[in-house]
Amino acid sequence: MGFDLTPVLPELFLLVAGLVLLVVGVLTREGEAARVVATLSVLALVIGSIIIAASDKSPQLALGGHYVADGFSAFLKILLFVGAALAILLAQGFLHDRRIARFEYSLLVLFSTLGMSMMVSANSFLALYMGLELSALPLYVLAAFDRDNLRSTEAGLKYFVLGALASGMLLYGCSLVYGFAGTLSFDVLADAFGAATAERPPALLPLGAVVGLVFIIAGLAFKLAAVPFHMWTPDVYEGSPTPVTAFLATASKVAAAGLAVRVLMHPFGEWTAQWQQVVVLISIASMLLGAFAAIGQANIKRLMAYSGIGHIGYALVGVAAGSERGVYAVLVYLAIYLVMTLGTFGCILLMRRQGQYVEQISDLAGLSRQRPMAAAALGVFMFSQAGIPPLAGFFGKLLVFLAAVEAGLTWLAVLGVLSSCVAAFYYLRIVKVMYFDEAAEPFDTAVHPAVTGITAITALATLFFIVWPGPLLRAAGAAAAALVR
Amino acid sequence: MSLELFVFYVLAGVAVGAAAMVISSRNPVHSVLFLILTFFNAAGLFVLIGAEFLGMVLVVVYVGAVAVLFMFVVMMLDINFVRMREGMLQYLPVGALVGLILLVELGLVFGTWALVEDVTPAFPAPAPDQVPNTRALGQLLYTDYIYLFQAAGVILLVAIIGAITLTLRERKGVLRQDIGRQVARDRAATVELRKVKVGSGIQ
């Protein structure tokens, strides 16, 4: 194997950009540094996406087989880079208003994105773990970024402690798989656990490897914030600065979901029966908890936490299908989820009264009269998240449920539909509060153009997805085909 | 009894004894000292099985850095260790039960241990009797595992950035040495010549 670095180009570029921007941030004058580094970080992420879009999509191994670049990783990386760039743009006004604008924010997002991109390209358990840690460590710091705020530091500490526990479980699972299979490489594992060939009898999955797999799923479920590993989510989402919550809820989840799909479909692809029941259980529990626990929430960030748990449950329905159709549905779902959620957080960032960010659901009252466009955008996101046609969110759910029905999991799809009916209640309640409740105080009229722009674009994308769904569906189809060979 | 076996029992015995002292001694400083003794003996065990690199790293990292750091923490923070241990007897039965159950479960899993047939290791390691293991580790670390090695480096860099982000504060009223300013000072900015009349002071 030669030492070809071409497949790793996006990561290398992001790494070098991060290191250069660190120096730029330190050398630039204090008042300017945050803005300059943020702009350059967004630029770096955009260039990174272009590099990926232009790269060869055929599967390529690199760096001793620990790294793989294929259509699947390319699709997810572009999602991640775009999500991270939008998270940086969303944050600037907020950080400035809260007087915590420092250039480290953009850098940490950049390094975390680098870690996520390594996660979705991992081709061995070691690479998986390294990517996971690199993506998680900046997130712990970001959660506590508003360091003089008690809730923010509490969120950071909680996330850190529970994240360390999850890493421990994941590593324990990896070591069990290694102990019973003798290798960490996904390719070799897929080969060893693979289907029987002419010269070889059918492989056996040792009990220890099954136990290891369960531990790995548990570790990944923590990153996904899936039930029963979701306990940290509401507190961390509520305490973290809002743009950080947006990043946590989007890019971090997308990367973990991509990783979970790769681990389950590639090395353990022949053993769907072994992991399907675990994934189904996690999926049902997440959907139900996401639907019922969100009803009583008064804080919109906490509500988004439970809504995110529910969404991961729906995405896992597609994973549980264990087929190419399932992977395809998951990828489409994740892309739509990313856009909707970023837009929703854009709307939350638009809610300000007398210079203070408000985040109670009751604070939304009267939004429709004072800020009709913002209310309309939030309405679109809420209807879309509830899965009401013809908005984008409906198609994500439709594809996921179709994949489940095709895989013979009709009852799971039925449960999903029922729980999304329950979830529709609290999404619609927000619309009701916006349009029919009397406002107490006026909202601030001064807005940050970046936040408004992102909200408008994501709202339009959600609204008009039905008109031009081709590009996303084709890209997701190619990505799924690349993984399930 | 061969010499090797004798050395093993001495090292292992001292290691276990010292480890028991770590958790049972009343004085936290003694605990840390016993911890260092445990590390040394564990390093000796590594050397005994031919893993001299791990032995060296254990002494350098754990004794040189971690244990000394512990010592600082123990001496600088006023922690009442006696009070921390108060509930220990109370929780002991439950803790022991959980530990026992876990042990039995692990035993059941490992009882079925059998390596998957004909797996070709993806990252072959050189046989230990051909190269000294320090060189073997180096050869692997900087070739097949360069990706992970560099990734670990980036993680450490992020840890530094994170630590600085969360803790560095610009404090007012702290006197810092600024060499640039010191060098750039000239006489005119600091010294003033005044004619002082006899019998009056300087305002």
XYZ file of C-alpha atoms in Angstrom:
688
model
C 0.000 0.000 0.000
C 1.495 3.305 -1.025
C 1.359 6.381 1.089
C -1.244 8.302 -0.850
C -2.652 11.317 0.962
C -5.139 12.389 -1.712
C -8.206 10.807 -0.058
C -7.372 12.548 3.232
C -7.169 15.979 1.593
C -10.336 17.439 3.201
C -9.176 16.529 6.709
C -5.624 17.682 6.070
C -6.914 20.974 4.743
C -9.161 21.462 7.753
C -6.326 20.607 10.146
C -3.883 23.022 8.520
C -6.582 25.692 8.383
C -7.246 25.172 12.088
C -3.573 25.492 12.986
C -3.105 28.601 10.830
C -6.249 30.202 12.245
C -4.991 29.557 15.759
C -1.958 31.694 14.966
C -4.096 34.266 13.154
C -6.405 34.494 16.151
C -3.558 35.048 18.570
C -1.842 37.659 16.414
C -4.931 39.664 15.416
C -6.009 42.571 17.600
C -8.350 41.556 20.364
C -11.522 43.248 19.140
C -11.120 41.933 15.611
C -9.926 38.374 16.242
C -13.326 36.727 16.753
C -14.774 38.159 13.543
C -11.710 37.476 11.398
C -11.281 33.883 12.570
C -15.013 33.197 12.211
C -15.018 34.449 8.621
C -11.914 32.461 7.725
C -13.269 29.317 9.445
C -16.453 29.484 7.409
C -14.323 29.960 4.304
C -12.199 26.939 5.241
C -15.309 24.793 5.736
C -16.716 25.903 2.392
C -13.431 25.102 0.629
C -13.372 21.754 2.454
C -16.863 20.954 1.108
C -15.768 21.904 -2.397
C -12.727 19.617 -2.122
C -14.995 16.742 -1.090
C -17.546 17.475 -3.797
C -14.785 17.464 -6.402
C -13.050 14.358 -5.076
C -13.164 10.820 -6.414
C -16.161 9.039 -4.870
C -14.938 5.478 -5.361
C -13.895 3.808 -2.083
C -10.271 4.581 -1.265
C -8.293 3.412 1.723
C -5.564 5.601 3.142
C -3.187 5.872 6.075
C -2.633 2.200 6.706
C -6.267 1.233 6.151
C -7.551 3.185 9.132
C -9.236 5.722 6.916
C -11.700 5.247 4.108
C -13.106 7.855 1.754
C -16.192 6.779 -0.166
C -19.494 8.179 -1.365
C -21.051 7.602 2.058
C -18.428 9.579 3.934
C -18.417 12.319 1.277
C -22.176 12.856 1.621
C -22.026 13.075 5.410
C -18.925 15.274 5.395
C -20.558 17.852 3.170
C -23.554 17.862 5.522
C -21.268 18.265 8.522
C -19.166 21.032 7.001
C -22.224 22.992 5.922
C -23.817 22.476 9.331
C -20.671 23.644 11.119
C -20.303 26.699 8.884
C -23.901 27.690 9.586
C -23.381 27.091 13.323
C -20.411 29.499 13.275
C -22.408 32.115 11.376
C -25.395 31.763 13.703
C -23.177 32.260 16.724
C -21.435 35.522 15.958
C -24.248 37.902 16.870
C -25.156 35.913 19.976
C -21.601 35.755 21.276
C -21.193 39.465 20.661
C -24.403 40.301 22.529
C -23.411 38.105 25.445
C -19.902 39.629 25.481
C -18.238 36.265 25.079
C -17.060 36.770 21.500
C -13.685 35.080 21.391
C -11.957 33.554 18.429
C -11.626 30.156 20.135
C -15.308 29.500 19.436
C -14.841 29.140 15.688
C -11.606 27.196 16.180
C -13.234 24.692 18.504
C -16.113 24.211 16.080
C -13.543 23.700 13.315
C -11.597 21.065 15.257
C -14.788 19.342 16.339
C -15.871 19.177 12.703
C -12.490 17.695 11.840
C -13.141 14.994 14.439
C -16.627 14.325 13.056
C -15.244 14.052 9.578
C -12.703 11.508 10.868
C -15.570 9.642 12.526
C -17.555 9.152 9.357
C -14.390 8.095 7.524
C -13.216 5.675 10.207
C -12.338 2.221 8.975
C -11.087 0.736 12.235
C -12.172 0.928 15.839
C -9.060 2.897 16.744
C -9.804 5.538 14.124
C -13.426 5.583 15.284
C -12.376 6.304 18.855
C -9.868 8.981 17.901
C -12.429 10.761 15.734
C -15.049 10.508 18.457
C -12.771 12.030 21.092
C -11.579 14.789 18.788
C -15.170 15.715 18.027
C -16.337 15.464 21.646
C -13.565 17.324 23.471
C -14.245 20.711 21.801
C -17.968 20.186 22.410
C -17.415 19.907 26.170
C -15.528 23.189 26.098
C -18.129 24.827 23.854
C -20.949 23.795 26.191
C -19.161 25.655 28.991
C -18.145 28.525 26.705
C -20.203 31.079 28.627
C -17.952 30.355 31.558
C -19.319 33.007 33.940
C -22.790 31.578 33.580
C -23.552 28.890 36.144
C -25.872 26.932 33.855
C -23.357 26.874 31.053
C -20.523 25.558 33.217
C -22.908 23.012 34.698
C -23.847 21.895 31.195
C -20.185 21.563 30.245
C -19.339 19.536 33.332
C -22.346 17.228 32.974
C -21.610 16.631 29.327
C -17.961 15.951 30.083
C -18.540 13.455 32.875
C -21.240 11.528 31.038
C -19.271 11.703 27.793
C -16.281 10.152 29.525
C -18.514 7.355 30.804
C -19.849 6.728 27.305
C -16.325 6.676 25.891
C -15.451 4.080 28.491
C -18.347 1.862 27.427
C -17.466 2.275 23.773
C -13.816 1.383 24.401
C -14.830 -1.630 26.453
C -16.961 -2.807 23.555
C -14.131 -2.232 21.075
C -11.708 -4.185 23.244
C -14.153 -7.089 23.525
C -14.575 -7.205 19.761
C -10.799 -7.069 19.381
C -10.329 -9.799 21.945
C -12.702 -12.140 20.168
C -11.950 -11.259 16.573
C -8.255 -10.436 16.716
C -8.509 -7.330 14.578
C -9.721 -3.755 14.765
C -10.080 -3.153 11.047
C -13.629 -2.916 9.721
C -12.655 -4.538 6.424
C -11.063 -7.573 8.059
C -13.961 -7.870 10.504
C -16.454 -7.700 7.647
C -14.458 -10.436 5.979
C -14.247 -12.607 9.080
C -17.903 -12.176 9.985
C -18.967 -12.134 6.358
C -21.179 -14.435 4.360
C -20.029 -17.959 3.605
C -18.092 -18.382 0.377
C -17.304 -21.418 -1.711
C -14.029 -22.153 0.095
C -15.197 -21.190 3.564
C -17.951 -22.339 5.901
C -20.317 -19.714 7.312
C -18.620 -17.568 9.933
C -19.707 -17.511 13.538
C -20.181 -14.386 15.576
C -18.600 -15.173 18.951
C -20.624 -14.319 22.044
C -17.951 -11.894 23.231
C -18.169 -9.947 19.989
C -21.937 -9.680 20.422
C -21.478 -8.327 23.943
C -18.865 -5.931 22.577
C -21.234 -4.801 19.846
C -23.907 -4.026 22.415
C -21.435 -1.905 24.378
C -20.435 -0.091 21.194
C -24.084 0.617 20.385
C -24.536 1.938 23.932
C -21.571 4.294 23.533
C -22.842 5.554 20.195
C -26.385 5.905 21.533
C -25.013 8.312 24.093
C -23.575 10.478 21.332
C -26.891 10.240 19.492
C -28.804 11.114 22.667
C -31.022 8.075 22.168
C -33.038 6.581 25.026
C -31.882 5.160 27.498
C -28.686 7.218 27.166
C -30.415 10.575 26.766
C -30.356 11.823 30.374
C -27.762 14.494 29.711
C -29.535 16.012 26.723
C -32.156 18.390 28.180
C -29.817 19.899 30.776
C -26.906 20.290 28.382
C -29.087 21.729 25.627
C -30.691 24.193 28.005
C -27.480 25.305 29.692
C -25.226 25.643 26.656
C -25.169 28.900 24.715
C -27.916 28.639 22.060
C -25.621 28.434 18.985
C -23.650 25.656 20.696
C -26.923 23.822 21.289
C -27.636 24.200 17.582
C -24.265 22.657 16.747
C -24.759 19.842 19.284
C -28.214 19.077 17.976
C -27.180 18.990 14.329
C -23.613 18.187 13.313
C -22.779 16.102 16.363
C -25.842 13.917 15.911
C -25.381 13.564 12.169
C -21.782 12.396 12.643
C -22.722 9.889 15.333
C -25.600 8.548 13.249
C -23.318 8.181 10.227
C -20.767 6.352 12.339
C -23.404 4.053 13.808
C -24.666 3.200 10.332
C -21.157 2.402 9.125
C -20.286 0.216 12.127
C -23.535 -1.706 11.939
C -23.707 -2.084 8.177
C -20.054 -2.734 7.353
C -18.308 -5.045 9.873
C -21.546 -6.455 11.254
C -23.571 -6.183 8.050
C -24.202 -9.934 7.880
C -25.432 -10.008 11.449
C -28.474 -7.798 11.208
C -30.419 -10.241 13.344
C -27.941 -9.763 16.205
C -28.167 -5.989 16.464
C -31.576 -5.321 14.969
C -33.488 -5.951 18.193
C -31.222 -3.603 20.153
C -31.639 -0.840 17.587
C -35.399 -1.395 17.414
C -35.650 -1.133 21.200
C -33.615 2.082 21.323
C -35.633 3.464 18.430
C -39.039 2.798 19.991
C -37.970 4.141 23.376
C -36.546 7.302 21.766
C -39.638 7.935 19.658
C -41.987 7.510 22.603
C -39.922 9.541 25.053
C -39.390 12.263 22.454
C -43.146 12.436 21.907
C -44.379 12.347 25.491
C -41.648 14.040 27.528
C -41.620 17.143 25.321
C -45.274 17.911 26.042
C -44.619 19.320 29.496
C -41.647 21.494 28.584
C -41.766 25.259 29.032
C -38.292 26.058 27.720
C -37.945 25.850 23.961
C -34.348 24.573 24.111
C -35.424 21.715 26.364
C -38.276 21.057 23.985
C -35.796 20.885 21.111
C -33.737 18.404 23.136
C -36.699 16.046 23.450
C -37.697 16.690 19.861
C -34.134 15.742 18.832
C -34.367 12.526 20.847
C -37.560 11.714 18.969
C -35.978 12.477 15.596
C -33.077 10.144 16.351
C -35.662 7.486 17.137
C -37.165 7.925 13.656
C -33.733 7.846 12.019
C -32.966 4.608 13.888
C -36.112 3.064 12.359
C -34.252 3.303 9.054
C -31.094 1.853 10.600
C -33.089 -1.042 12.032
C -34.266 -1.929 8.542
C -30.661 -2.910 7.848
C -30.982 -2.555 4.095
C -29.693 -0.198 1.430
C -33.122 1.432 1.357
C -32.841 1.925 5.096
C -29.437 3.608 4.867
C -30.725 5.806 2.059
C -33.720 6.832 4.157
C -31.509 7.598 7.159
C -29.228 9.828 5.087
C -32.155 11.789 3.649
C -33.670 12.061 7.120
C -30.422 13.369 8.604
C -29.977 15.977 5.868
C -33.533 17.278 6.317
C -33.218 17.156 10.104
C -30.010 19.211 9.941
C -31.628 21.943 7.854
C -34.842 22.090 9.917
C -33.042 22.155 13.246
C -30.558 24.838 12.248
C -33.479 26.940 11.042
C -35.398 26.412 14.270
C -32.408 27.533 16.306
C -32.108 30.534 14.000
C -35.674 31.422 15.008
C -34.840 30.926 18.685
C -31.901 33.310 18.261
C -34.278 35.886 16.756
C -36.278 36.008 19.996
C -34.904 38.925 21.954
C -36.537 41.369 24.334
C -34.656 44.451 25.468
C -31.368 42.959 24.369
C -31.938 39.740 26.324
C -32.389 36.371 24.660
C -35.616 34.751 25.815
C -36.235 31.046 25.538
C -39.561 30.263 27.181
C -42.302 28.984 24.909
C -44.731 31.497 26.429
C -42.360 34.267 25.279
C -43.290 33.421 21.703
C -46.757 34.884 22.208
C -47.576 37.596 19.726
C -44.635 36.847 17.464
C -46.955 36.620 14.462
C -48.080 40.247 14.785
C -44.715 41.826 15.512
C -42.477 39.662 13.326
C -44.724 37.923 10.782
C -41.849 36.537 8.727
C -40.055 35.007 11.718
C -43.321 33.509 12.916
C -44.009 32.091 9.470
C -40.530 30.551 9.331
C -40.883 28.980 12.785
C -44.325 27.758 11.749
C -42.823 26.070 8.687
C -40.153 24.380 10.825
C -42.691 23.195 13.386
C -45.044 21.767 10.753
C -42.085 20.150 9.021
C -40.759 18.589 12.242
C -44.222 17.280 12.976
C -44.078 15.595 9.574
C -46.966 17.329 7.870
C -46.932 17.170 4.069
C -45.844 18.741 1.774
C -42.936 19.989 3.920
C -39.500 18.390 3.896
C -39.850 16.669 7.278
C -42.694 14.572 5.926
C -40.524 13.005 3.228
C -37.796 12.079 5.704
C -40.316 10.212 7.834
C -42.020 8.682 4.812
C -38.789 7.182 3.454
C -37.767 5.842 6.862
C -41.132 4.173 7.438
C -41.202 2.768 3.896
C -37.784 1.192 4.452
C -39.007 -0.344 7.709
C -42.113 -1.770 6.038
C -39.991 -3.249 3.255
C -37.758 -4.902 5.843
C -40.798 -6.509 7.457
C -40.938 -4.156 10.423
C -44.435 -2.862 9.724
C -45.336 -2.669 13.407
C -42.298 -0.452 14.022
C -43.438 1.915 11.268
C -46.955 1.985 12.759
C -45.517 2.847 16.178
C -43.484 5.589 14.525
C -46.538 7.093 12.856
C -48.498 6.988 16.121
C -45.732 8.624 18.131
C -45.307 11.332 15.518
C -49.028 12.092 15.920
C -48.419 12.621 19.623
C -45.359 14.748 18.855
C -47.420 16.893 16.481
C -49.297 18.147 19.543
C -46.406 20.090 21.001
C -45.150 21.348 17.658
C -48.613 22.710 16.914
C -48.843 24.188 20.402
C -45.908 26.441 19.528
C -47.705 27.584 16.391
C -50.800 28.262 18.474
C -48.836 30.331 21.002
C -47.253 32.347 18.208
C -50.458 33.097 16.355
C -53.237 33.203 18.919
C -51.779 34.313 22.254
C -51.524 37.941 23.334
C -48.025 39.354 23.558
C -46.780 40.886 26.773
C -43.821 42.915 25.582
C -42.560 43.803 22.111
C -39.632 41.962 20.574
C -36.444 43.774 19.636
C -36.400 44.909 16.065
C -32.607 44.954 15.640
C -31.544 41.622 14.147
C -28.309 40.059 13.013
C -28.327 39.667 9.230
C -26.567 36.264 9.343
C -29.238 34.773 11.605
C -32.064 36.192 9.514
C -30.433 34.977 6.316
C -29.879 31.431 7.575
C -33.400 31.233 8.942
C -34.861 32.435 5.645
C -32.787 30.076 3.503
C -33.463 27.005 5.648
C -37.168 27.873 5.793
C -37.332 28.146 2.007
C -35.408 24.873 1.636
C -37.839 23.133 3.997
C -40.864 24.637 2.278
C -39.831 23.993 -1.330
C -38.038 20.665 -0.910
C -40.961 19.011 -2.673
C -40.398 21.101 -5.800
C -36.803 20.028 -6.329
C -35.935 16.966 -4.230
C -33.804 15.351 -6.935
C -30.255 16.405 -5.965
C -30.538 15.370 -2.310
C -32.241 12.065 -3.076
C -29.716 11.192 -5.788
C -26.741 12.043 -3.580
C -28.175 10.033 -0.689
C -28.901 7.117 -3.007
C -25.305 7.076 -4.280
C -23.978 7.352 -0.729
C -26.103 4.446 0.493
C -25.063 2.325 -2.473
C -21.406 3.043 -1.660
C -21.786 1.696 1.878
C -23.922 -1.359 1.211
C -21.833 -3.194 -1.323
C 12.602 -22.073 41.779
C 14.233 -20.237 38.953
C 15.618 -16.755 39.484
C 13.048 -15.260 37.137
C 10.191 -16.749 39.091
C 11.690 -15.538 42.355
C 11.999 -11.971 41.018
C 8.424 -12.142 39.761
C 7.055 -13.141 43.151
C 9.041 -10.449 44.938
C 7.876 -7.734 42.518
C 4.286 -8.940 42.407
C 4.085 -9.394 46.158
C 5.427 -5.927 46.895
C 3.131 -4.430 44.244
C 0.017 -6.003 45.744
C 1.076 -5.160 49.292
C 1.810 -1.547 48.380
C -1.491 -1.268 46.501
C -3.310 -2.435 49.613
C -1.450 0.178 51.634
C -2.501 2.895 49.163
C -6.139 2.474 50.078
C -5.688 1.601 53.724
C -3.126 4.082 55.051
C -4.553 6.986 57.017
C -2.156 9.629 55.820
C -2.809 10.635 52.182
C 0.858 11.497 51.652
C 1.787 7.948 52.608
C -0.836 6.711 50.147
C 0.845 8.568 47.304
C 4.252 7.244 48.312
C 2.917 3.691 48.324
C 1.351 4.374 44.939
C 4.800 5.261 43.604
C 6.160 2.013 45.052
C 3.373 0.121 43.264
C 4.236 1.804 39.974
C 7.904 0.888 40.344
C 7.103 -2.743 40.945
C 4.671 -2.852 38.034
C 7.425 -1.388 35.863
C 9.704 -4.168 37.095
C 7.094 -6.731 36.037
C 6.957 -5.201 32.560
C 10.753 -5.437 32.243
C 10.535 -9.051 33.369
C 8.246 -10.014 30.484
C 10.473 -8.208 27.991
C 8.388 -5.070 27.544
C 11.134 -2.688 28.592
C 9.591 0.276 26.809
C 6.344 0.062 28.749
C 8.365 -0.293 31.945
C 10.282 2.898 31.208
C 7.146 4.796 30.224
C 5.421 3.688 33.387
C 8.215 5.095 35.526
C 8.616 8.303 33.525
C 4.937 9.138 33.098
C 3.282 7.712 36.174
C 6.010 8.194 38.763
C 7.565 11.278 37.216
C 4.423 13.159 36.337
C 1.183 11.701 37.610
C 2.258 10.689 41.104
C 4.079 13.955 41.697
C 0.964 15.796 40.564
C -1.095 13.736 43.008
C 1.362 14.677 45.703
C 0.928 18.372 44.939
C -2.845 18.049 44.945
C -2.879 16.124 48.206
C -0.577 18.605 49.898
C -2.182 21.764 48.543
C -5.849 20.919 48.878
C -7.104 20.475 52.373
C -9.161 17.343 51.869
C -10.377 15.457 54.889
C -9.810 11.901 53.729
C -11.075 10.375 56.962
C -14.486 11.932 56.405
C -14.531 10.849 52.779
C -14.134 7.242 53.893
C -16.856 7.415 56.519
C -19.559 5.688 54.510
C -17.261 2.995 53.180
C -18.337 0.124 55.430
C -21.938 0.995 54.803
C -21.608 0.771 51.012
C -19.169 -2.130 51.022
C -21.695 -5.017 50.824
C -23.629 -3.519 47.902
C -20.431 -2.557 46.079
C -18.941 -5.990 46.603
C -22.121 -7.643 45.342
C -22.173 -5.534 42.158
C -18.499 -6.251 41.601
C -19.054 -9.979 42.099
C -21.956 -10.080 39.638
C -19.867 -8.221 37.061
C -16.983 -10.644 37.619
C -19.225 -13.679 37.111
C -20.693 -12.172 33.948
C -17.258 -11.442 32.554
C -16.237 -14.973 33.428
C -19.187 -16.326 31.461
C -18.272 -14.225 28.438
C -14.601 -15.103 28.525
C -15.436 -18.741 29.126
C -16.572 -18.916 25.530
C -13.431 -17.251 24.233
C -12.417 -18.519 20.848
C -10.763 -16.395 18.220
C -12.610 -16.136 14.938
C -11.048 -18.533 12.510
C -8.511 -17.484 9.897
C -8.471 -13.762 10.580
C -5.499 -12.128 8.947
C -4.427 -9.250 11.174
C -4.837 -6.014 9.252
C -1.820 -4.395 10.858
C 0.848 -7.075 11.329
C 3.334 -6.511 14.105
C 6.969 -7.625 13.921
C 7.760 -10.666 16.030
C 9.104 -9.639 19.438
C 12.186 -11.852 19.232
C 13.458 -10.137 16.101
C 13.494 -6.490 17.178
C 13.649 -4.840 20.595
C 10.165 -3.696 21.436
C 11.037 -0.006 21.686
C 12.065 -0.064 18.054
C 9.115 -2.246 17.092
C 6.697 0.204 18.715
C 8.380 3.127 17.008
C 8.231 1.424 13.646
C 4.522 0.747 13.985
C 3.628 4.062 15.555
C 5.184 6.145 12.809
C 4.084 4.021 9.864
C 0.860 2.023 10.127
C -0.485 4.047 13.012
C 0.701 7.509 11.991
C -2.913 8.603 11.458
C -3.900 7.765 15.023
C -0.673 9.126 16.434
C -1.258 12.474 14.752
C -4.928 12.428 15.738
C -3.876 11.984 19.362
C -1.619 15.004 18.925
C -4.512 17.101 17.612
C -6.669 15.992 20.550
C -3.994 17.181 22.967
C -3.786 20.511 21.129
C -7.552 20.907 21.423
C -7.273 20.087 25.126
C -4.777 22.919 25.541
C -6.965 25.366 23.612
C -9.968 24.283 25.668
C -8.164 24.660 28.985
C -6.987 28.136 28.058
C -10.417 29.142 26.774
C -12.104 28.104 29.987
C -9.593 29.394 32.511
C -7.482 32.254 31.181
C -8.655 35.579 32.515
C -7.188 38.993 31.945
C -6.721 40.252 35.472
C -6.404 43.900 36.233
C -3.672 45.126 38.534
C -1.302 42.228 37.941
C 2.254 43.236 37.145
C 3.534 41.304 34.169
C 6.935 41.436 32.581
C 6.729 42.798 29.041
C 10.207 42.482 27.623
C 9.331 44.430 24.499
C 8.269 47.399 26.567
C 11.312 47.125 28.813
C 13.673 47.185 25.874
C 11.804 49.972 24.127
C 12.010 52.312 27.097
C 14.273 55.253 26.572
C 15.713 57.773 28.929
C 13.368 60.585 27.987
C 10.281 58.641 29.060
C 11.550 57.735 32.477
C 14.094 60.255 33.719
C 13.476 63.929 34.122
C 16.107 66.442 35.047
C 15.010 69.300 37.241
C 16.897 72.132 38.717
C 16.091 72.193 42.387
C 16.502 75.422 44.223
C 18.105 75.297 47.563
C 15.554 75.292 50.337
C 12.514 74.141 48.288
C 11.276 70.714 47.179
C 9.827 69.347 43.946
C 6.120 69.534 43.343
